[in-house]
C-alpha positions as CSV (number, residue, x, y, z in Angstrom):
1,L,12.7,-15.0,24.3
2,Y,9.3,-16.2,24.0
3,E,8.6,-20.0,25.4
4,P,5.4,-21.7,26.5
5,G,4.7,-20.3,30.0
6,L,7.9,-18.4,30.2
7,V,9.3,-15.1,29.0
8,T,12.7,-14.4,29.2
9,E,14.5,-10.9,28.4
10,L,17.7,-10.8,27.7
11,T,19.7,-7.8,28.4
12,Q,23.0,-6.9,26.7
13,V,25.5,-5.5,29.7
14,A,28.8,-5.4,27.4
15,P,30.4,-6.5,24.4
16,S,30.6,-10.5,24.9
17,R,28.2,-10.6,28.1
18,W,24.2,-10.9,28.3
19,T,22.1,-11.3,31.4
20,A,18.8,-12.8,31.2
21,R,15.8,-12.0,33.5
22,P,13.4,-15.3,33.1
23,M,9.5,-14.0,33.5
24,P,6.9,-16.6,34.1
25,V,3.5,-16.4,32.5
26,P,0.2,-18.1,33.1
27,E,-0.4,-18.7,29.6
28,R,1.0,-22.2,28.2
29,Q,1.6,-21.1,24.7
30,P,4.2,-18.5,23.6
31,L,3.2,-15.5,23.3
32,M,3.7,-15.3,19.6
33,V,1.2,-14.6,16.8
34,A,2.2,-15.9,13.0
35,F,1.2,-13.3,10.3
36,A,1.4,-15.5,7.2
37,H,1.0,-14.5,3.8
38,R,-0.4,-17.3,1.7
39,A,0.5,-20.2,3.9
40,T,0.3,-23.5,3.1
41,G,0.9,-27.2,4.4
42,E,4.3,-26.9,3.4
43,K,5.2,-23.4,4.0
44,P,3.0,-22.4,7.5
45,F,4.9,-19.6,8.1
46,G,3.6,-18.1,4.3
47,Q,5.6,-16.7,1.6
48,S,7.3,-13.8,0.5
49,R,5.5,-11.5,-1.5
50,I,9.0,-10.0,-3.0
51,S,9.6,-13.5,-4.9
52,R,12.4,-14.5,-6.9
53,A,10.7,-13.3,-10.1
54,V,10.0,-9.9,-8.6
55,Q,13.4,-9.4,-7.5
56,S,14.9,-10.5,-11.1
57,I,12.4,-7.8,-12.6
58,T,13.4,-5.2,-10.1
59,R,17.4,-6.3,-11.0
60,D,16.4,-5.6,-15.2
61,A,14.9,-2.5,-14.1
62,V,17.6,-0.9,-12.3
63,R,20.2,-2.1,-15.1
64,T,18.1,-0.4,-17.9
65,M,17.9,2.9,-15.7
66,F,21.4,2.9,-15.6
67,R,22.1,2.1,-19.2
68,M,19.8,4.7,-19.7
69,E,21.5,7.0,-17.9
70,C,24.9,6.1,-19.1
71,S,23.6,6.6,-22.6
72,S,22.4,10.0,-21.6
73,A,25.6,11.1,-20.2
74,F,27.5,9.6,-22.9
75,H,25.4,12.2,-25.6
76,A,25.4,14.9,-22.8
77,M,28.0,16.3,-25.6
78,P,27.2,15.1,-29.2
79,Q,30.2,13.6,-31.0
80,K,31.7,16.3,-33.9
81,F,33.5,15.5,-36.8
82,L,35.9,17.2,-39.4
83,M,36.1,15.7,-43.0
84,G,38.7,17.0,-45.7
85,M,41.3,18.2,-43.7
86,A,44.9,18.8,-44.4
87,E,47.2,16.5,-42.6
88,D,49.0,19.6,-40.6
89,Q,45.6,20.7,-39.4
90,M,44.8,17.4,-38.3
91,D,48.4,16.7,-35.9
92,T,46.8,19.9,-34.4
93,F,43.1,19.0,-34.0
94,V,44.2,15.7,-32.2
95,E,46.8,17.7,-29.7
96,M,43.9,20.2,-29.1
97,K,40.7,17.9,-29.0
98,R,39.7,18.3,-25.7
99,K,39.9,22.1,-25.4
100,L,38.7,22.5,-29.0
101,Y,35.7,20.2,-27.7
102,A,34.0,22.5,-25.8
103,D,34.9,25.7,-28.1
104,D,31.8,27.6,-29.6
105,V,33.7,28.8,-32.8
106,L,36.0,26.5,-35.0
107,L,38.1,28.8,-37.6
108,M,39.7,26.7,-40.6
109,T,41.4,27.8,-43.4
110,R,41.6,26.0,-47.1
111,D,43.7,23.3,-47.8
112,E,46.2,23.8,-50.9
113,E,43.3,22.7,-53.4
114,G,41.0,25.3,-52.2
115,N,38.5,23.2,-50.8
116,V,37.0,24.1,-47.3
117,P,36.6,21.2,-44.4
118,T,33.2,19.8,-44.0
119,F,32.1,19.9,-40.1
120,G,29.5,17.4,-38.5
121,Q,28.1,16.3,-35.8
122,V,26.5,13.0,-34.9
123,S,23.1,13.1,-33.3
124,G,22.9,11.5,-30.0
125,N,20.6,8.3,-29.1
126,S,16.9,8.5,-28.5
127,P,15.9,6.9,-24.8
128,Q,12.9,5.7,-26.2
129,P,13.9,1.9,-26.2
130,F,15.0,2.2,-22.6
131,V,11.8,3.8,-21.9
132,E,10.2,0.9,-23.7
133,Q,12.2,-1.7,-21.4
134,M,11.0,0.0,-18.5
135,R,7.4,-0.2,-19.7
136,F,7.5,-3.9,-20.5
137,L,9.4,-4.7,-17.0
138,A,6.6,-2.5,-15.4
139,S,3.8,-5.0,-17.2
140,L,5.7,-8.4,-16.2
141,L,5.5,-6.4,-12.5
142,A,2.1,-5.4,-12.9
143,G,1.2,-9.2,-14.1
144,M,3.1,-10.9,-11.3
145,T,2.2,-8.7,-8.4
146,G,-1.7,-7.7,-9.5
147,V,-0.5,-4.0,-8.8
148,P,-2.0,-1.8,-11.6
149,L,0.0,-0.3,-14.3
150,A,-1.2,3.5,-13.5
151,S,0.2,2.9,-10.0
152,L,3.7,1.9,-11.1
153,G,4.0,5.4,-13.0
154,V,2.9,3.8,-16.4
155,V,0.6,6.6,-18.2
156,Q,-1.7,5.1,-20.7
157,D,-2.0,7.1,-24.2
158,N,-5.8,7.4,-23.5
159,P,-7.6,8.0,-20.0
160,S,-9.1,4.7,-18.5
161,S,-12.6,4.7,-17.9
162,A,-14.0,4.2,-14.4
163,Q,-15.0,0.6,-15.4
164,A,-11.4,-0.1,-16.6
165,I,-9.8,1.5,-13.8
166,E,-12.0,-0.8,-11.5
167,A,-10.8,-4.1,-13.6
168,A,-7.2,-3.3,-13.4
169,R,-7.5,-3.2,-9.4
170,E,-9.5,-6.3,-9.5
171,D,-6.6,-8.7,-8.7
172,I,-5.0,-6.4,-5.8
173,V,-8.4,-6.1,-4.4
174,V,-8.8,-10.0,-4.3
175,A,-5.1,-10.2,-3.0
176,A,-6.1,-7.6,-0.3
177,M,-9.2,-9.1,1.1
178,R,-7.6,-12.6,1.3
179,Q,-5.0,-11.1,3.3
180,T,-7.7,-9.8,5.7
181,D,-9.4,-12.6,5.9
182,A,-6.1,-14.8,6.7
183,D,-5.2,-11.9,9.4
184,A,-8.4,-11.4,11.0
185,A,-7.3,-14.9,12.7
186,S,-4.2,-14.0,13.8
187,L,-5.3,-10.5,14.9
188,R,-8.0,-12.2,17.1
189,R,-5.5,-14.8,18.8
190,L,-3.4,-11.6,19.5
191,A,-5.9,-9.5,21.0
192,A,-6.6,-12.5,23.3
193,L,-3.4,-13.2,24.6
194,A,-3.1,-9.2,25.0
195,M,-6.0,-9.2,27.5
196,A,-4.9,-12.8,28.9
197,V,-1.5,-10.8,29.8
198,E,-3.2,-8.2,31.1
199,G,-5.4,-10.2,33.3
200,N,-2.8,-12.2,34.4
201,T,-4.3,-15.6,33.4
202,T,-4.8,-17.6,30.3
203,V,-6.9,-17.3,27.2
204,D,-9.0,-20.4,28.4
205,V,-10.5,-18.6,31.5
206,L,-11.5,-15.4,29.3
207,S,-15.2,-14.3,29.2
208,E,-17.6,-14.8,26.4
209,S,-17.4,-11.2,25.4
210,Q,-13.6,-11.2,25.5
211,R,-13.0,-13.8,23.4
212,A,-15.7,-12.2,20.9
213,V,-13.3,-9.6,20.1
214,S,-12.6,-9.6,16.1
215,P,-11.0,-6.7,13.9
216,L,-13.1,-5.0,11.6
217,F,-11.4,-4.1,7.9
218,A,-12.1,-1.6,5.8
219,D,-13.7,-2.2,2.4
220,P,-10.5,-2.6,0.3
221,R,-12.5,-2.0,-2.7
222,T,-13.1,1.4,-1.5
223,P,-16.6,2.4,-2.7
224,S,-17.8,5.5,-2.6
225,P,-19.9,7.0,0.2
226,V,-22.7,7.9,-2.3
227,S,-22.6,4.1,-3.4
228,Q,-22.4,2.4,-0.3
229,A,-25.4,4.1,1.5
230,D,-27.5,3.0,-1.6
231,A,-26.5,-0.4,-1.3
232,M,-27.2,-0.6,2.8
233,V,-30.6,1.2,2.2
234,K,-31.7,-1.7,-0.5
235,I,-30.1,-3.9,1.9
236,A,-32.6,-2.8,4.8
237,S,-35.3,-2.8,2.6
238,V,-35.2,-6.2,2.5
239,A,-34.1,-6.8,5.8
240,P,-35.4,-3.8,8.1
241,W,-34.4,-4.9,11.4
242,V,-30.6,-4.5,9.6
243,A,-31.3,-0.7,10.0
244,E,-31.0,-1.0,13.8
245,T,-27.8,-2.7,14.3
246,D,-24.3,-0.8,14.4
247,V,-23.0,-2.6,11.1
248,F,-25.7,-0.9,9.4
249,L,-24.2,2.9,10.5
250,E,-20.9,1.6,10.2
251,R,-21.5,0.6,6.4
252,L,-23.1,3.7,5.7
253,G,-19.3,5.2,6.8
254,F,-19.9,6.5,10.5
255,S,-16.8,6.4,12.8
256,D,-16.8,4.8,16.1
257,A,-17.5,7.8,18.1
258,D,-20.1,9.1,15.9
259,I,-22.0,5.6,16.3
260,R,-21.6,6.1,20.2
261,R,-23.1,9.3,19.8
262,L,-25.8,8.3,17.8
263,N,-26.7,5.6,20.2
264,E,-26.5,7.9,23.1
265,A,-28.9,10.0,21.3
266,K,-31.1,7.8,20.4
267,S,-31.0,6.4,23.5
268,R,-32.1,10.0,25.0
269,I,-34.8,10.5,22.2
270,D,-36.5,6.6,23.1
271,A,-36.7,7.8,27.0
272,R,-38.2,11.0,26.3
273,A,-40.7,9.6,24.3
274,V,-41.1,6.8,27.1
275,L,-41.7,9.9,29.3
276,A,-44.4,11.2,27.1
277,G,-46.2,8.3,26.2
278,T,-46.4,7.2,30.1
279,G,-48.0,11.2,30.7
280,A,-50.1,10.8,27.8
281,Q,-51.6,7.5,29.4
282,A,-52.0,8.9,32.8
283,A,-53.9,11.9,31.9
284,L,-56.5,9.7,30.1
285,Q,-56.9,7.8,33.0
286,L,-58.1,10.6,35.2
287,P,-61.5,10.8,36.3
288,A,-63.8,13.4,33.7
289,G,-63.8,15.7,36.7
290,G,-60.1,15.9,37.3
291,A,-57.7,14.5,40.1
292,E,-58.7,14.8,43.6
């Protein structure tokens, strides 16, 4: 239980018995951070991604699948019929219809007028109407959530081009970028609280470097390494100082470990260059007859 300046640990020791252990903390605000989706003034804690419309579409899809399964099971053994049977043969078939339903061979005799009974079979229903209904529901869900149809298992007749795939992902990418922007503030607050708890202090007395801690999210557009590198090189040509920062290396796709190793290697190279320059300068300052 989180309260301003207090954290209470509740432990169940019996089916109807609990014990409480209060733990005072310096921070005067509850040690909790809200991660809200589409927060508004009326709904500060956000709104559910699974809206009522999404729930309704999901229930419709479940019912459609159930109907398709029932139709498939009903027509797994096609309906058969016989026309032109004698009355006594009809009575026999009614009594033995379950056994005769699964028989492979039916033996019939001619009636009194010499006519042969006609055998037939009713064709089963096609699942295509149910498939089209599922495609329609997937289109509705994609329109409400921004999830591309391909991600919902809907296969298009013609392969989509790269531009079409990117356009289909635009809505979900924009939603992801807005969500990361909203979560960044919550993550910064959470990191500050964690550092305050670790130091047994409050957020107000944290150092400037501790307050500067911020999350780093990957680009939801997931650009290719080649296109990302090309974009960063063009930026560096306009602002050359950007190439000297860690952000430039991050955008090129290097991990944090790689960036640290590159910076360490650059420091060693710079140190050797300084020593070489100092030695060369000292050699130039020596008298022509050499050092005494």
